[in-house]
C-alpha positions as a LaTeX table, in Angstrom:
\begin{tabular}{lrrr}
\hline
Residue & $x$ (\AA) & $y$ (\AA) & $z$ (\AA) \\
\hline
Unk1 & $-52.65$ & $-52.00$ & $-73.02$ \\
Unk2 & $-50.20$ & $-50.53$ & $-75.56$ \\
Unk3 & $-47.59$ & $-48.67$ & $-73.64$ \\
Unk4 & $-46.22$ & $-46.14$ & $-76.57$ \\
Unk5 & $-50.36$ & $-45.23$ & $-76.81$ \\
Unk6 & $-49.95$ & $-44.11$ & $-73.04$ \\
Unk7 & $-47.45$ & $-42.09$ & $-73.34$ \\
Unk8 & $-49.38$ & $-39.89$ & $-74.76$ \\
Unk9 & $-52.39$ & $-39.78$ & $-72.44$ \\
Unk10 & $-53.76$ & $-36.89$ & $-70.68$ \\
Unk11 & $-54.64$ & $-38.45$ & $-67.46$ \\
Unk12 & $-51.80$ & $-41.21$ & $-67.23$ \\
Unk13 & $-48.60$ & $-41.42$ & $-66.72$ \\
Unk14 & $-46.63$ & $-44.39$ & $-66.46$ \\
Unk15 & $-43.40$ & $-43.39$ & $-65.12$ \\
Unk16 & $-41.36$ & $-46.88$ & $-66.16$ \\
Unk17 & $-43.70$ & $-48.70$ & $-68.76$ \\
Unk18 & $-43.19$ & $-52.61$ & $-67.47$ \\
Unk19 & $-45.69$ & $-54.33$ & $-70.02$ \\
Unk20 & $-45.23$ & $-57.51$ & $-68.69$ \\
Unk21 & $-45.83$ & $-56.68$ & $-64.78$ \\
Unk22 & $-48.91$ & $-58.72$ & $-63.16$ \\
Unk23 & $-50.14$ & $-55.75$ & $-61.39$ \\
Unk24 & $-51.24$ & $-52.14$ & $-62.03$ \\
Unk25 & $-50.93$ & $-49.72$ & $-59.24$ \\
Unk26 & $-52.84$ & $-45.88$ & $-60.15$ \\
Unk27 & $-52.00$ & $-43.19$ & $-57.53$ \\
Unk28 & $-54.11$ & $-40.35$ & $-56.78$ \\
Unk29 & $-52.22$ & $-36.78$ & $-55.80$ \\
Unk30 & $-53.03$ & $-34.75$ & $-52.81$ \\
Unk31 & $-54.49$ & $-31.73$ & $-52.84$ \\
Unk32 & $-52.34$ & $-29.35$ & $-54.58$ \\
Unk33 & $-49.93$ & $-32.14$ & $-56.27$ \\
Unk34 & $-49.63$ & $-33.75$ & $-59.53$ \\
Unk35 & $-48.32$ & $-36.93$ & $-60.81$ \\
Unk36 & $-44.86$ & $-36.28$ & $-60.28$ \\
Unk37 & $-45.22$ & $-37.33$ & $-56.42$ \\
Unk38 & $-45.08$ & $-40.66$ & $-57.63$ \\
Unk39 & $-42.42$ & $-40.26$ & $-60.55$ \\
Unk40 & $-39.38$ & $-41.98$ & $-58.54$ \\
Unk41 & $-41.76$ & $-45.17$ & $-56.84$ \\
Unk42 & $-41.35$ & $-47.95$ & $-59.72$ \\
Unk43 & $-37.76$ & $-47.65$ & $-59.33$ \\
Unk44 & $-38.47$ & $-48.98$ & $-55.76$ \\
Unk45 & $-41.05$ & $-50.95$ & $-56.23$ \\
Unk46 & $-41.13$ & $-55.09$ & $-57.59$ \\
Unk47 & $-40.84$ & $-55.02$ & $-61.64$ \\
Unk48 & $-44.40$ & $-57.15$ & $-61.17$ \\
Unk49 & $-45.84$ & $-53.85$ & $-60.32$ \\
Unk50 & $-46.68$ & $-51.05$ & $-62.90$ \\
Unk51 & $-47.06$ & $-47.26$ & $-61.56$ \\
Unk52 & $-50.10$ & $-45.98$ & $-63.34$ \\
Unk53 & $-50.08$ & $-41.93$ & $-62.13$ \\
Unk54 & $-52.96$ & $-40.08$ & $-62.46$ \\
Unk55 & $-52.77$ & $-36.24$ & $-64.20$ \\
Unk56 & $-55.48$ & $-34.56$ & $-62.79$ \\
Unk57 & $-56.66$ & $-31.07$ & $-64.88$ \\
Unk58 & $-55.31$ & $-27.99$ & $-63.59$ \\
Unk59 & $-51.91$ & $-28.74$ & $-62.89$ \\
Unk60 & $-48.05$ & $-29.63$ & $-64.05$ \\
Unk61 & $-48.63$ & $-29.85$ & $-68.01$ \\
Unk62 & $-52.70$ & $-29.34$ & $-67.43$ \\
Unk63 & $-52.05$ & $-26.11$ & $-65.92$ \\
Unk64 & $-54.44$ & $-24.76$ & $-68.64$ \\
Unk65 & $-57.52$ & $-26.85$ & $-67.90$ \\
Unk66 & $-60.25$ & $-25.74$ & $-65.41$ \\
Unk67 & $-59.89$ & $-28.40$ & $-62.29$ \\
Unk68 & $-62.64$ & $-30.46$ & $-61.12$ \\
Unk69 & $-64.59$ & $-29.15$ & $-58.00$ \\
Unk70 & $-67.33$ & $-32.28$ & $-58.30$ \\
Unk71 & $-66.64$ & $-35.27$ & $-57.26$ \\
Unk72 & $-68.92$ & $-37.52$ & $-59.36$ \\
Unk73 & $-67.61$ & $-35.85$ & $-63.02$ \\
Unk74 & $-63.78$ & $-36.51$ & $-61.88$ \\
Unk75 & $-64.86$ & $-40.16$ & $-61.04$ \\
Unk76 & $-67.21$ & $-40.95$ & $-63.62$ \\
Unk77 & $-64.29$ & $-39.34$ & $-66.10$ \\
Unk78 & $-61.40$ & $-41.20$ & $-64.37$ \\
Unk79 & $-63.44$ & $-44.81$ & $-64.88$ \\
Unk80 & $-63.50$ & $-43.93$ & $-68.22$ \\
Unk81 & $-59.55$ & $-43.54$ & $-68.34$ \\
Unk82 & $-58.48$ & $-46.18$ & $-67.01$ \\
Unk83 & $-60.64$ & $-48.69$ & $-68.81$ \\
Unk84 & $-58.06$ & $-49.79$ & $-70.92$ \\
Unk85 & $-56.15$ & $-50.78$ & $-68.13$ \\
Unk86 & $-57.86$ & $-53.08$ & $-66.55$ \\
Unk87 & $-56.41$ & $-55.95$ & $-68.59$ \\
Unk88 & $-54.27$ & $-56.46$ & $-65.47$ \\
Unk89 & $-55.76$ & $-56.34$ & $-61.49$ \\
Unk90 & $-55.51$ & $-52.71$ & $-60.36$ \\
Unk91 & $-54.68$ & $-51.80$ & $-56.63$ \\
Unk92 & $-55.32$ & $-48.01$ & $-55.78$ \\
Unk93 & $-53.33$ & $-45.59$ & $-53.78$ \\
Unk94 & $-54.47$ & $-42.41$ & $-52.74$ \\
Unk95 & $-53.15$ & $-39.77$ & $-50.30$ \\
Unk96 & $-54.92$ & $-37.09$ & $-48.12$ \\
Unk97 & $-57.69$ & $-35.71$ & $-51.00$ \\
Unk98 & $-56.27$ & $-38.76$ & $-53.44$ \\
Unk99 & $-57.78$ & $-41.15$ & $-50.36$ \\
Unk100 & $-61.11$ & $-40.20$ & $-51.04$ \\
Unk101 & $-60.78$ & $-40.00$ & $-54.98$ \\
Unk102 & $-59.62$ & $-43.91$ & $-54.65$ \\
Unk103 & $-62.21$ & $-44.80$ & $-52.64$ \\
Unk104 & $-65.10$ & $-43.83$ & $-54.67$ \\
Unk105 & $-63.13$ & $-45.12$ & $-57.52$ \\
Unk106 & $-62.97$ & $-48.56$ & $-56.18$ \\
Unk107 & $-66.24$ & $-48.03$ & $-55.47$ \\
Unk108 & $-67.52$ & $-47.40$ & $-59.40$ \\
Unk109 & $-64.98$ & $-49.83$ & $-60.63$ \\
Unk110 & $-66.61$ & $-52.64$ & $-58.67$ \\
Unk111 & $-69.92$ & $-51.68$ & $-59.68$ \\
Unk112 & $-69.13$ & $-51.58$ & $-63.00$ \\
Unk113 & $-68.05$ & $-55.30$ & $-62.69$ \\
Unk114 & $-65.38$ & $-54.66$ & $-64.73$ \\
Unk115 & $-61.48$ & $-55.90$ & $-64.38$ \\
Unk116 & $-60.33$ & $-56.68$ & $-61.12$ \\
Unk117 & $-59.63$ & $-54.63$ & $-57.90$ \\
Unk118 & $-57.25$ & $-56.23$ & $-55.91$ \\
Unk119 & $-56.56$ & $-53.81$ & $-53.16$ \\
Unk120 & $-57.08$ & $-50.19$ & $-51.89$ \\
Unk121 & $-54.22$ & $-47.98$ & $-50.21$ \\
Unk122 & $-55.85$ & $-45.00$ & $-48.16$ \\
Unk123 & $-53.04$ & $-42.53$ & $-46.89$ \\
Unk124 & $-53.70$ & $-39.59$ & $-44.67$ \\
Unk125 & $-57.18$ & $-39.40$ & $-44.64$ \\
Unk126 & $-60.12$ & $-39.79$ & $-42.29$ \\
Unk127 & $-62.41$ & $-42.80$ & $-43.25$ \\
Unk128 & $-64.79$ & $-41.08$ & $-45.34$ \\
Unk129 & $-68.42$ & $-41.89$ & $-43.30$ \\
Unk130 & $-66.80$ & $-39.64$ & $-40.28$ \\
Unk131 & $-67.88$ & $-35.89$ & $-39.73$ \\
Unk132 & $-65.50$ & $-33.66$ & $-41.56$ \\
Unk133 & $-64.26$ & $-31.11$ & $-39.25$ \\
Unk134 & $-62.95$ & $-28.55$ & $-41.75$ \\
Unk135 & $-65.29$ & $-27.58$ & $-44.36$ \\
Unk136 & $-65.74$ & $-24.10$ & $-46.25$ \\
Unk137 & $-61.40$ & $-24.05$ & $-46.38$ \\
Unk138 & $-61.86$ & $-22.65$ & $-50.22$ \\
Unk139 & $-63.99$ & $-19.75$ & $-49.09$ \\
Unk140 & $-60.81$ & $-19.08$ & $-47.31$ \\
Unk141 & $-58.92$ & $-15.31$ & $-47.93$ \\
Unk142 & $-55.22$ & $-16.22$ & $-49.67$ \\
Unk143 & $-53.87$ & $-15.60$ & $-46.07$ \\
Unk144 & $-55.90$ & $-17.60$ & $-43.95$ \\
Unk145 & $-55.16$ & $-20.49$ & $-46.97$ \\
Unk146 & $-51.76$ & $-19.91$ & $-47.02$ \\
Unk147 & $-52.00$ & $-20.10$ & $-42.55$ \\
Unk148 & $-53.55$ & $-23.25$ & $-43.66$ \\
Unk149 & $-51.20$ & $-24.66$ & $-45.77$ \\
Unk150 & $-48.49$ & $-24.02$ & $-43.69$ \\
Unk151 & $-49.97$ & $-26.06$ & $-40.70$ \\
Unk152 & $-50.37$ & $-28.71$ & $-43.15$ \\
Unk153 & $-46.17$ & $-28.56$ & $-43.26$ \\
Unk154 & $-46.87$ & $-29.35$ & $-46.97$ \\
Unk155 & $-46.38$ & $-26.52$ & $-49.32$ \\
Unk156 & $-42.75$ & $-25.12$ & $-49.17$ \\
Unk157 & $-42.20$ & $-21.99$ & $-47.75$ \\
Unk158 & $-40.41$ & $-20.19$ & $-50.80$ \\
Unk159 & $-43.42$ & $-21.60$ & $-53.53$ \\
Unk160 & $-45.78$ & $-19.79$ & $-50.24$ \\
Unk161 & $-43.69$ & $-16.11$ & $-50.49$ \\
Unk162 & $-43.94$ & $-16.12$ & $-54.06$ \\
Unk163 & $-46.44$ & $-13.82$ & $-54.99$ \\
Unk164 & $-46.58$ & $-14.81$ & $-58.94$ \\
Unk165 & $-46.65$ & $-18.57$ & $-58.05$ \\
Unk166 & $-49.12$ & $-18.11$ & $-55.99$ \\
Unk167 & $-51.95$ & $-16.27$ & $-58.53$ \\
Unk168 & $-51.30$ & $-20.13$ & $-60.30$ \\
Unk169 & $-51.02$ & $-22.31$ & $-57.44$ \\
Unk170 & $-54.21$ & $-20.44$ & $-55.74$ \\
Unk171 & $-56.89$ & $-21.95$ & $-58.09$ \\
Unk172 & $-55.64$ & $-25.57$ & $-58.00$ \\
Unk173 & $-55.94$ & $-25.56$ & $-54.42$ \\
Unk174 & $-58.76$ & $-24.09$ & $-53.78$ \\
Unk175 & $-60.65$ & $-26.43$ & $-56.03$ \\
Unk176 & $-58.82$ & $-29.26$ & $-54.20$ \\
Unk177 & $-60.19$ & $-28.30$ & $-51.16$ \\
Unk178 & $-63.68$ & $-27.51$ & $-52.37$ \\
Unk179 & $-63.75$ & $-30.65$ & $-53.49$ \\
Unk180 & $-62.97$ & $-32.21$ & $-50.44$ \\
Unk181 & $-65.14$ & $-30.25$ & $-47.96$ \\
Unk182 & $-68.43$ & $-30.69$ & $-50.42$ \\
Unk183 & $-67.41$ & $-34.52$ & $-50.70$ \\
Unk184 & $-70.56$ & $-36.19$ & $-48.84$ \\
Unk185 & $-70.22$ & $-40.09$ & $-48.48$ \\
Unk186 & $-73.28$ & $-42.00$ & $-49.89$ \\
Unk187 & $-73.52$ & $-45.58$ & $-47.68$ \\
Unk188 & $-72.87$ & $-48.16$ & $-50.11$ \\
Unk189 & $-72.03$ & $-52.10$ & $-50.64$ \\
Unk190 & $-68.87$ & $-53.10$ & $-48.71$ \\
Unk191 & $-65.19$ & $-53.19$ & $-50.93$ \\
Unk192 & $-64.58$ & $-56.98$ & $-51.92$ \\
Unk193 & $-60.97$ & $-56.18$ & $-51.36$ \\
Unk194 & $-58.43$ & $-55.71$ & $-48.71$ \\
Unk195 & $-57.69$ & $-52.10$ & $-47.25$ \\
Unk196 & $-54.56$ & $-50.35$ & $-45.82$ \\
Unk197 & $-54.82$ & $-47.20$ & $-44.11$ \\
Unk198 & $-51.81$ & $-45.96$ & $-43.70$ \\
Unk199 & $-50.71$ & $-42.23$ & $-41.63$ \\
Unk200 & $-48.32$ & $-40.03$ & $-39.94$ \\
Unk201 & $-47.65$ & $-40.53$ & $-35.99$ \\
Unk202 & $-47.58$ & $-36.96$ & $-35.65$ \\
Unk203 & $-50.21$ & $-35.83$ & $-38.54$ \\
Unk204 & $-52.24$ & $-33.35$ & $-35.86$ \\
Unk205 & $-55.24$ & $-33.33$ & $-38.45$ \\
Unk206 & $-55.76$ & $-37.54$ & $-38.90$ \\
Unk207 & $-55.52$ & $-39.43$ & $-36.17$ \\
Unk208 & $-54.98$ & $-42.94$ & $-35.85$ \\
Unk209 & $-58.17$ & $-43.47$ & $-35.14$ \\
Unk210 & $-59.90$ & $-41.85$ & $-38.30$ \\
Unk211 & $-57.72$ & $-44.15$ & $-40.09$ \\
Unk212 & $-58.44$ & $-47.18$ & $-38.19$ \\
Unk213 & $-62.42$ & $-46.47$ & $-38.71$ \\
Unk214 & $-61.78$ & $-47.60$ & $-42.56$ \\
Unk215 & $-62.02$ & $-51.30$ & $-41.52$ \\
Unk216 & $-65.71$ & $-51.24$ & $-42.24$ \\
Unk217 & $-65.41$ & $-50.25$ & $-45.88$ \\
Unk218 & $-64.21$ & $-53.79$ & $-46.79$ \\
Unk219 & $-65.24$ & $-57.64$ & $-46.74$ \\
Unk220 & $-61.80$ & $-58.71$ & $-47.06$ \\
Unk221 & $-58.85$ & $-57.78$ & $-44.71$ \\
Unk222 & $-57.84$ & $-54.59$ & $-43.40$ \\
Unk223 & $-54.71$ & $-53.07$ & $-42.17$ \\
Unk224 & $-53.26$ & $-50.31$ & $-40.35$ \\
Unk225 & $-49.85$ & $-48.56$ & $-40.44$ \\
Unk226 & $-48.62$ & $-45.62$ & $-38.26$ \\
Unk227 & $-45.56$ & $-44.06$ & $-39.70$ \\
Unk228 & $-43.47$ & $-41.23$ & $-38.65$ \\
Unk229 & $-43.61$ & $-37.94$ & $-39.67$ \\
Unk230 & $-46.54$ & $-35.49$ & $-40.71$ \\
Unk231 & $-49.39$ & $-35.57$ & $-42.81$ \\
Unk232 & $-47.02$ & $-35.21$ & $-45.31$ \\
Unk233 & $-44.94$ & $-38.61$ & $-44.32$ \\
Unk234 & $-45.16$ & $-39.84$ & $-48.16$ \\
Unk235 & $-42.18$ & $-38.35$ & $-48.67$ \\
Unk236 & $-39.71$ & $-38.69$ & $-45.91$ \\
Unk237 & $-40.71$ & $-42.29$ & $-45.07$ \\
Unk238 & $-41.09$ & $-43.00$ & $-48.97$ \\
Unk239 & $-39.09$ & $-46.27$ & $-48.21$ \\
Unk240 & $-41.05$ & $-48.00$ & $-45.75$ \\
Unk241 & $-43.96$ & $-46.65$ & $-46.92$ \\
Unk242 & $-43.25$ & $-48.55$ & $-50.68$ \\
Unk243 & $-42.30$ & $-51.70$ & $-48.88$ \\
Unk244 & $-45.58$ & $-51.75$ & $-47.20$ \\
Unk245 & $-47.36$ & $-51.53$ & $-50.46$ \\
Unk246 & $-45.29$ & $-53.84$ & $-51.90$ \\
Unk247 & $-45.89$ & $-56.74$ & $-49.08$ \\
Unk248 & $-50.04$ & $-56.10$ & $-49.07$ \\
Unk249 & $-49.26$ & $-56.79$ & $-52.87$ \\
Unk250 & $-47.88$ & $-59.38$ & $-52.85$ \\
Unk251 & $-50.34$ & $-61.55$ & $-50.86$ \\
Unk252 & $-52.95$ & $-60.78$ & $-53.60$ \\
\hline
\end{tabular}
């Protein structure tokens, strides 16, 4: 894949281009985040390892575009834009509402036979054949979303008081979370690669558990990491959290 041709793309951004790195690694956003989340991880990560992250419509410099609220169009759109990276074996990271977008992706990539998917990273999310608890969260008024949000521990408090950044933020999110509550799991062939679910000790929404219950989405191996922190633990434990990537990785 030509690198300077990337630079430019609407859905990807490569943070550090590393055209000779064996591995591509595309991460997903949570609900309400954009690519950025992931715009410090190369310079943590193995220089065999290229940060693919994904732009999703609706936010940071697609704040114009309409987001997605169905599932099947963001997939069937993201297989299509990331074809030309599949050169190189892809691994998949997605956290909270990026979870579930990587695991249907994995899905449609292995159906469609094409390139090869070594391994999928599922952070802060429920394994996807459970019950949801909370659904309907977009039908929410702005202050029971923003009581929400706050539980969450993942918006920040002054973005939350800020009337004006909230008439933009508003729209994003509550497509993100329609998204997620109208999500319904369709049983399907098993992943022919390894899982890790990964989640925060003290994350009062997933519990180890729910996490644990991916195992029987995959052939291959599976493991399970309990971090501290929230549902938000991406950040604070951003370390740890890289160098378990980086060691599932590397046994590929």
């Amino acid at each position: 894949m030509n690198n300077t041709l990337a630079a430019g793309h609407p859905w990807i951004h490569i943070p550090e281009p590393r055209p000779h790195a064996q591995l591509r690694l595309v991460c997903l956003p949570y609900a309400g985040g954009n690519h950025l989340i992931y715009q410090h991880w190369p310079q943590k990560l193995s220089t065999q390892i290229e940060v693919l992250a994904v732009k999703l419509p609706g936010r940071g410099e697609r704040f114009m575009e309409q987001p997605l609220v169905h599932l099947d169009e963001m997939i069937d759109r993201l297989l299509h834009e990331i074809m030309p990276y599949t050169d190189k074996p892809l691994a998949l990271f997605g956290h909270s509402m990026g979870a579930m977008i990587a695991f249907e992706l994995a899905r449609k990539l292995s159906a469609s036979r094409t390139g090869q998917l070594s391994h999928l990273f599922v952070s802060a999310f429920s394994a996807v054949h459970l019950p949801r608890p909370k659904k309907g969260r977009h039908l929410l008024s702005d202050e029971e979303l923003k009581h929400e949000l706050r539980q969450l521990n993942g918006t920040n408090e002054e973005l939350l008081n800020h009337a004006e950044l909230m008439e933009l933020y508003m729209p994003v999110i509550r497509a993100d979370l329609e998204l997620c509550d109208t999500y319904q799991f369709r049983p399907g062939e098993h992943l022919d690669c390894g899982i890790t679910a990964i989640g925060g000790r003290k994350d009062v929404s997933i519990h180890e558990d729910d996490l644990d219950a991916w195992r029987i989405h995959t052939s291959r191996g599976f493991e399970l990491h309990m971090l501290q922190g929230d549902h938000f633990f991406l950040h604070p434990e951003a370390d740890l959290l890289l160098r378990i990537l980086e060691h599932s990785l590397g046994k590929q």
